[in-house]
mmCIF file of C-alpha atoms and ligand atoms in Angstrom:
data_model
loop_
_atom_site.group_PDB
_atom_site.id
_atom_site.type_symbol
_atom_site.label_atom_id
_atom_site.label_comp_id
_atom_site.label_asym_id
_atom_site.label_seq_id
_atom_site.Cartn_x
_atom_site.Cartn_y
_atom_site.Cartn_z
ATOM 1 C CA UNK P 28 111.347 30.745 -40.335
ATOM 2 C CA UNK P 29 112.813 27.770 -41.113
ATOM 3 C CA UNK P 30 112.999 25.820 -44.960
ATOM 4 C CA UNK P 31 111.816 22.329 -42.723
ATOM 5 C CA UNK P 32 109.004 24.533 -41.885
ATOM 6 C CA UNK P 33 107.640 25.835 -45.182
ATOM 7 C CA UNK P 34 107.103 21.797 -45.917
ATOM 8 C CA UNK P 35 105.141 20.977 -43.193
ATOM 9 C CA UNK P 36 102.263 19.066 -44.627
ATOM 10 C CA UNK P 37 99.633 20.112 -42.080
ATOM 11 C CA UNK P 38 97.295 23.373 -43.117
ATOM 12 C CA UNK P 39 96.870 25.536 -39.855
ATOM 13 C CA UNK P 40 93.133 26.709 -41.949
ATOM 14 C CA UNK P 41 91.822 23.288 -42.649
ATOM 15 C CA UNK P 42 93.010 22.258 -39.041
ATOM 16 C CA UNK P 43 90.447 25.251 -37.284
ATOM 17 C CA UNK P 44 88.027 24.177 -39.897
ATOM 18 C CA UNK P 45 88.160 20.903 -38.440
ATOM 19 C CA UNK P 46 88.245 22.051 -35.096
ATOM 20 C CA UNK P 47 85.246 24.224 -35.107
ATOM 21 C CA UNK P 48 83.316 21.608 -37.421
ATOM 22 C CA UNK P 49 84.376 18.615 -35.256
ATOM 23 C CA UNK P 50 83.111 20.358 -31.831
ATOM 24 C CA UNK P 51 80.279 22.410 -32.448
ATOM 25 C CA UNK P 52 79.381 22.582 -28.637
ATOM 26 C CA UNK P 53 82.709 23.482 -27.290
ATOM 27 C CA UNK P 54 83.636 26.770 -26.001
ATOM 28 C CA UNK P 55 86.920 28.149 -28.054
ATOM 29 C CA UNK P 56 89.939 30.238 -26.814
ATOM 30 C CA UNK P 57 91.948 31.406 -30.287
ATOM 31 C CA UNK P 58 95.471 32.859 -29.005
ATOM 32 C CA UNK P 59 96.386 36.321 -30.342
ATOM 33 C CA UNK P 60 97.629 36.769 -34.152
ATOM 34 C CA UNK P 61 97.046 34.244 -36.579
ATOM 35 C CA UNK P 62 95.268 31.198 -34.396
ATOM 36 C CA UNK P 63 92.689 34.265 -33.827
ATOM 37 C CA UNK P 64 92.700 34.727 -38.163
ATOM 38 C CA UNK P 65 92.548 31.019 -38.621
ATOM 39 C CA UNK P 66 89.009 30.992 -36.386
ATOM 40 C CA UNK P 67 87.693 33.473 -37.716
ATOM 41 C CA UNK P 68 88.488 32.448 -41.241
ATOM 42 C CA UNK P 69 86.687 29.144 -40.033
ATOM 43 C CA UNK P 70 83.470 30.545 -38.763
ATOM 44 C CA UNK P 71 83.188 33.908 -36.200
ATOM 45 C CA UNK P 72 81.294 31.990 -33.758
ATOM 46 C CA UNK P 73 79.946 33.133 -30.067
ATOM 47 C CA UNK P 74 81.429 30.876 -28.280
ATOM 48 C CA UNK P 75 84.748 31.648 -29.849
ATOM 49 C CA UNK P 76 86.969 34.194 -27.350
ATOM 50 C CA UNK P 77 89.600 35.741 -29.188
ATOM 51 C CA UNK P 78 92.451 37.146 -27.514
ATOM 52 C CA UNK P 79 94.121 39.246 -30.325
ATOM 53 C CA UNK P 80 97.134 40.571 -28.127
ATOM 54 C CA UNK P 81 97.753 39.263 -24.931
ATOM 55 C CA UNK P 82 100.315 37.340 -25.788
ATOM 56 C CA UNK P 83 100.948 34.167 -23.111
ATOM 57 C CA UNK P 84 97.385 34.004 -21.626
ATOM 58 C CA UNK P 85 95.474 32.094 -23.656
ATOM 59 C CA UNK P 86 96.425 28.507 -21.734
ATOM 60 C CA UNK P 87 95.605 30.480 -18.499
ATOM 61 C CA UNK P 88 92.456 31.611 -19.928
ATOM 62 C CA UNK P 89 91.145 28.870 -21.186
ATOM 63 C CA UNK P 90 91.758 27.126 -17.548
ATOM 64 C CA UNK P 91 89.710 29.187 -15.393
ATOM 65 C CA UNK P 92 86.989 29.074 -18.408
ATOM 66 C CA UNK P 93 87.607 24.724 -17.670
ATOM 67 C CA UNK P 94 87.190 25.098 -14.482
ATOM 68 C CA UNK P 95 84.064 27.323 -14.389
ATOM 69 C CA UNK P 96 82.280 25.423 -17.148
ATOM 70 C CA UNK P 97 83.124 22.037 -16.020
ATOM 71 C CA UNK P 98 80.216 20.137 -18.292
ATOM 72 C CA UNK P 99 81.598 21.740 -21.706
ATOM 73 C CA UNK P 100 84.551 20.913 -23.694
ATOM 74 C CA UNK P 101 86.903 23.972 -23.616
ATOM 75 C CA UNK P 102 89.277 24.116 -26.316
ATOM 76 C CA UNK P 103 92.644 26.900 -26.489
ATOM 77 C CA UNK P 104 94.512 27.399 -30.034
ATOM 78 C CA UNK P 105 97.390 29.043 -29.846
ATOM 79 C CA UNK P 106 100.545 29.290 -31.565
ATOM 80 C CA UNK P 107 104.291 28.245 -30.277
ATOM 81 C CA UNK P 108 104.898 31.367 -29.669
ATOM 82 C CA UNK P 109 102.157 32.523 -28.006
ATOM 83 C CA UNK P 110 102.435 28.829 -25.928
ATOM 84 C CA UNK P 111 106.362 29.807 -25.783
ATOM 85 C CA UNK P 112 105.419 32.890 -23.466
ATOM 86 C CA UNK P 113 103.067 31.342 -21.345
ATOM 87 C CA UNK P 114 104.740 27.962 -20.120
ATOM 88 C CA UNK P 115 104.238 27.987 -16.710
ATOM 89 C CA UNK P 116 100.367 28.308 -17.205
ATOM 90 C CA UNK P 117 100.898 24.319 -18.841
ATOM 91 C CA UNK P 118 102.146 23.224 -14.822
ATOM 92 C CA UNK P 119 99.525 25.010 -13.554
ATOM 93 C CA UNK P 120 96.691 23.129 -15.855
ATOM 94 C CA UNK P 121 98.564 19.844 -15.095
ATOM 95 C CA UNK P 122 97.729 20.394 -11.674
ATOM 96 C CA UNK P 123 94.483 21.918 -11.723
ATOM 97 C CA UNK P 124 93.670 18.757 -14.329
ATOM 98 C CA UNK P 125 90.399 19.896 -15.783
ATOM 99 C CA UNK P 126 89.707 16.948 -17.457
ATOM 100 C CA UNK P 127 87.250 18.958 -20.030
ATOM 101 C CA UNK P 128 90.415 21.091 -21.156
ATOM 102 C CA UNK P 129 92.246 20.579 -24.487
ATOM 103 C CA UNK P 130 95.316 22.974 -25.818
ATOM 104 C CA UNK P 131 96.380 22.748 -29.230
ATOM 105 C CA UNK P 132 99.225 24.226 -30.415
ATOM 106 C CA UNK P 133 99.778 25.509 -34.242
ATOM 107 C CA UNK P 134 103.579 24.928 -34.419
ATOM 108 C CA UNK P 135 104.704 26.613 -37.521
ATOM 109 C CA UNK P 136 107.916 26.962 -35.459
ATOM 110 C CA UNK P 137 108.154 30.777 -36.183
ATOM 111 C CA UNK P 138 106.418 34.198 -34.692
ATOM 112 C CA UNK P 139 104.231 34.274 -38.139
ATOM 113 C CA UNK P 140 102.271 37.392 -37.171
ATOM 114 C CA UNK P 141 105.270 39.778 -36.270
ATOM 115 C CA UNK P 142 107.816 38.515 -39.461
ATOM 116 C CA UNK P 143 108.175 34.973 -39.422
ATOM 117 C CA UNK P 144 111.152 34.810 -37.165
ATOM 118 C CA UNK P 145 112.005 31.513 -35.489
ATOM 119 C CA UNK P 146 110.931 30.551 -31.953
ATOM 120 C CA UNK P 147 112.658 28.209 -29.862
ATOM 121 C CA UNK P 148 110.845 24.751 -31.122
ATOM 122 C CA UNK P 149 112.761 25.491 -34.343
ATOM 123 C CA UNK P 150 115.815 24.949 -32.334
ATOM 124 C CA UNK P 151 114.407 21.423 -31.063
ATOM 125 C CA UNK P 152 112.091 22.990 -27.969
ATOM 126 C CA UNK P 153 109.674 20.214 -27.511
ATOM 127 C CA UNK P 154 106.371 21.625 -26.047
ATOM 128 C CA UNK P 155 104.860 17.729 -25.670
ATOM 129 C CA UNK P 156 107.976 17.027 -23.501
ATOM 130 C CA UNK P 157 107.150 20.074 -21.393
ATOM 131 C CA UNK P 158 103.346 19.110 -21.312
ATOM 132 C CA UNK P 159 104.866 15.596 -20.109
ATOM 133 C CA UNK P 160 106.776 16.096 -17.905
ATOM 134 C CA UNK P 161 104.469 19.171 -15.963
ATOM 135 C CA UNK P 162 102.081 15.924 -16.069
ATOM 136 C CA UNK P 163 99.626 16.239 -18.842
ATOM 137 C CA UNK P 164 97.784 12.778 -18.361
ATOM 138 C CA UNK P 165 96.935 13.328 -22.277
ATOM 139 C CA UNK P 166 99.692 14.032 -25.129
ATOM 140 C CA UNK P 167 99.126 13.644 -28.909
ATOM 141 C CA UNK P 168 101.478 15.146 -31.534
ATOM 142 C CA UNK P 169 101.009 15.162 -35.418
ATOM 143 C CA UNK P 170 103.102 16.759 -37.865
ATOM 144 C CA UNK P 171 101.784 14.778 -41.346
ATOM 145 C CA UNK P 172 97.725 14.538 -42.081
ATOM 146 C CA UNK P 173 97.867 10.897 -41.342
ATOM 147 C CA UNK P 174 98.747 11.412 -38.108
ATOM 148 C CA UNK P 175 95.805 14.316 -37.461
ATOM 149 C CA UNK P 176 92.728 12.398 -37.266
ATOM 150 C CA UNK P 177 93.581 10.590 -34.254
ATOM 151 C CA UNK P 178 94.798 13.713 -32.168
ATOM 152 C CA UNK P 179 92.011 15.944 -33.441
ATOM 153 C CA UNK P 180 89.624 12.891 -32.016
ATOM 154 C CA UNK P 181 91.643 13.434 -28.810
ATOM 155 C CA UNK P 182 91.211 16.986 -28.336
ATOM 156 C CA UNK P 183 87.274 16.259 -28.674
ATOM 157 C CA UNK P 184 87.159 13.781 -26.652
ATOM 158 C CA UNK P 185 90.162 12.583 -25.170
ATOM 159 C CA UNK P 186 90.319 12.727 -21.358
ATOM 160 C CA UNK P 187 91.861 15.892 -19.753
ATOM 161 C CA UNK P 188 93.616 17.945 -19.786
ATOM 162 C CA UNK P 189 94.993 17.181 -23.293
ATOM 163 C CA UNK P 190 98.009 19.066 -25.325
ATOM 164 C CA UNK P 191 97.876 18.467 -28.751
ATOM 165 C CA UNK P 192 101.315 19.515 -30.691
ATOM 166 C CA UNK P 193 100.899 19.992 -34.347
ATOM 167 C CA UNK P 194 103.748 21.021 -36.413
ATOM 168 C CA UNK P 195 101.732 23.515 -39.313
ATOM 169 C CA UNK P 196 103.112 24.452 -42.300
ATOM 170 C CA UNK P 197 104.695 28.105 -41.908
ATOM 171 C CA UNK P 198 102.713 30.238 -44.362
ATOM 172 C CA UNK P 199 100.507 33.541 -44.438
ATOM 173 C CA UNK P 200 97.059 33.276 -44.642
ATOM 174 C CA UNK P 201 94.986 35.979 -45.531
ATOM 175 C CA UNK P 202 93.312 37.902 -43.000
ATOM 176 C CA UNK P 203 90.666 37.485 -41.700
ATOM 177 C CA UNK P 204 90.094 39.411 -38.570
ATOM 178 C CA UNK P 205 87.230 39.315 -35.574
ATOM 179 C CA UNK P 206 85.337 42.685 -34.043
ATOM 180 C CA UNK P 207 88.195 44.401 -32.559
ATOM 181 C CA UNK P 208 86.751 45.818 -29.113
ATOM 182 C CA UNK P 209 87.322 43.400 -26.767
ATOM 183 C CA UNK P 210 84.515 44.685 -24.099
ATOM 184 C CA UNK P 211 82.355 43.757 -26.655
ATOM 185 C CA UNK P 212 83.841 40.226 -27.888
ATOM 186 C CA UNK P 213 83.687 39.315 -23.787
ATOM 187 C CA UNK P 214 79.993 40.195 -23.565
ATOM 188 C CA UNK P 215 79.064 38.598 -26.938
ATOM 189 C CA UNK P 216 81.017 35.350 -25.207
ATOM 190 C CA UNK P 217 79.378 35.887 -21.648
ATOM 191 C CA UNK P 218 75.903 36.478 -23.371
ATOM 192 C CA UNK P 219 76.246 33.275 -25.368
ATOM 193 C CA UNK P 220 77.231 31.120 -22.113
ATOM 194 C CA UNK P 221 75.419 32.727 -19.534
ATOM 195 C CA UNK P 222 72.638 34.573 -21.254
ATOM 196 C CA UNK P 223 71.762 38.563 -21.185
ATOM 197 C CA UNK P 224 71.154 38.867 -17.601
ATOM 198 C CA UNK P 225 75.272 38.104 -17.657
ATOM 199 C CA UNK P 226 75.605 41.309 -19.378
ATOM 200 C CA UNK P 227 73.217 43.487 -17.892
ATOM 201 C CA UNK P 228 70.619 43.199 -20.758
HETATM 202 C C1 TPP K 321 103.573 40.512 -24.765
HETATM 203 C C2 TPP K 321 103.606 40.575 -26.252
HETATM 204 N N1 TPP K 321 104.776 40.593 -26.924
HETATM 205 C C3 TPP K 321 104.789 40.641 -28.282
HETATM 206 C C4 TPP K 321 103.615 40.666 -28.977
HETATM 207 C C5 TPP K 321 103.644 40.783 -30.480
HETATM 208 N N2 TPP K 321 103.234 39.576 -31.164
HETATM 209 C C6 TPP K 321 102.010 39.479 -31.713
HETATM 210 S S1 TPP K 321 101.792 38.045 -32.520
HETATM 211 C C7 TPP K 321 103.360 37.531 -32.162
HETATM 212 C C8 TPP K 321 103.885 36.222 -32.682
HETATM 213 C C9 TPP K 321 103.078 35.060 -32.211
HETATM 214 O O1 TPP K 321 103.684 33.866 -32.622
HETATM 215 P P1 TPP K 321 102.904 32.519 -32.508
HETATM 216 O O2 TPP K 321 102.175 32.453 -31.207
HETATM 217 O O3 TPP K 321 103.848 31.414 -32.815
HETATM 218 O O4 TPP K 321 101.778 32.662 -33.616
HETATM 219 P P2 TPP K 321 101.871 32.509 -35.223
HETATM 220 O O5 TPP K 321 101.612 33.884 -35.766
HETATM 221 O O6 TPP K 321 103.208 31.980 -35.601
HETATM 222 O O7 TPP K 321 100.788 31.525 -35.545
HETATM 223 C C10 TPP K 321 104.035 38.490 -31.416
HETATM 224 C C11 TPP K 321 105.438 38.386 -30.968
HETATM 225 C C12 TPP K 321 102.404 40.639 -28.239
HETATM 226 N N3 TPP K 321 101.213 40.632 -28.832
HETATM 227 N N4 TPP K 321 102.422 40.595 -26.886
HETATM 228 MG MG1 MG K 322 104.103 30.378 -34.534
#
């Protein structure tokens, strides 16, 4: 971690708070480690789908989940590092351009879950310049609370897809953790879209 990071004004919690308060209707991807904590810690909803531990995924995920459910807002929060890992998924949503899609990113420039060691955005990586320039038609960035209101309105209802890079302040949270078996958190998620006959029920 870095010292610039541990003064980052914006509160990863209050932002998922936010997130799940601000789009009660939308169907939520949480990346693995501490974006999966922060949801939780927000409200363990149905229509959340946490990864836990497949790191890189979660923009890929929440794509085909876009794509499938074009009439709801799908909404992936991940970390930098997680994002970090799975770059190439961000061309591939550019060119797909599900226009229901946002992806926010929790930029606490550090891999918070396995020791706090620094990623590559603490080195200057700029994930909105990537998003840009694989042709995201929608970019917001924030790294102070004045600046969050207007790209938290943007992931709701900005037009797609949308990357939203906020820069969090690097701290541990307490835990707060989802059911563990993930057979059973994709069920609870399918049963919640699609209803029991999804599940065999
Ligand atoms: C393929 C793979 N490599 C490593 C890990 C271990 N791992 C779990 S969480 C994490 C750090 C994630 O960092 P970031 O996405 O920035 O989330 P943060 O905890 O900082 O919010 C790592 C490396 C993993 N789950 N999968
Ligand atoms: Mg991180």
């Amino acid at each position: 971690m870095t010292d610039r990071a541990n003064t980052f004004e914006i509160r990863r919690r209050e932002v998922a708070q936010r997130l799940l308060d601000e789009n009660p209707d939308a169907l939520v991807i949480a990346g693995l480690g501490a974006t999966v904590w922060d949801l939780t810690a927000a409200g363990d909803r149905h229509s959340t789908f946490p990864l836990w531990g497949a790191m890189g995924g979660a923009a890929a995920m929440g794509l085909g989940l876009a794509l499938a459910q074009p009439e709801k807002r799908v909404i992936v929060v991940t970390g930098d590092g997680e994002q970090l890992m799975g770059l190439g998924a961000l061309a591939t949503v550019a060119v797909q351009r599900p226009g229901n899609l946002a992806i926010v990113v929790f930029d606490n420039e550090s891999y918070g879950e396995t020791g706090m060691q620094a990623t590559h955005t603490a080195a200057g990586v700029d994930l909105a310049g990537i998003a840009r320039a694989a042709g995201f038609p929608t970019i917001v960035s924030a790294s102070t609370n004045a600046e969050l209101d207007d790209a938290l309105r943007t992931v709701s209802s900005g037009k797609g897809p949308v990357f939203a890079w906020l820069k969090v302040r690097a701290e541990a949270s307490p835990f707060a953790l989802p059911p563990k078996d993930g057979a059973w958190l994709k069920d609870r998620f399918r049963r919640h879209l699609l209803g029991p006959a999804a599940v065999g029920e």
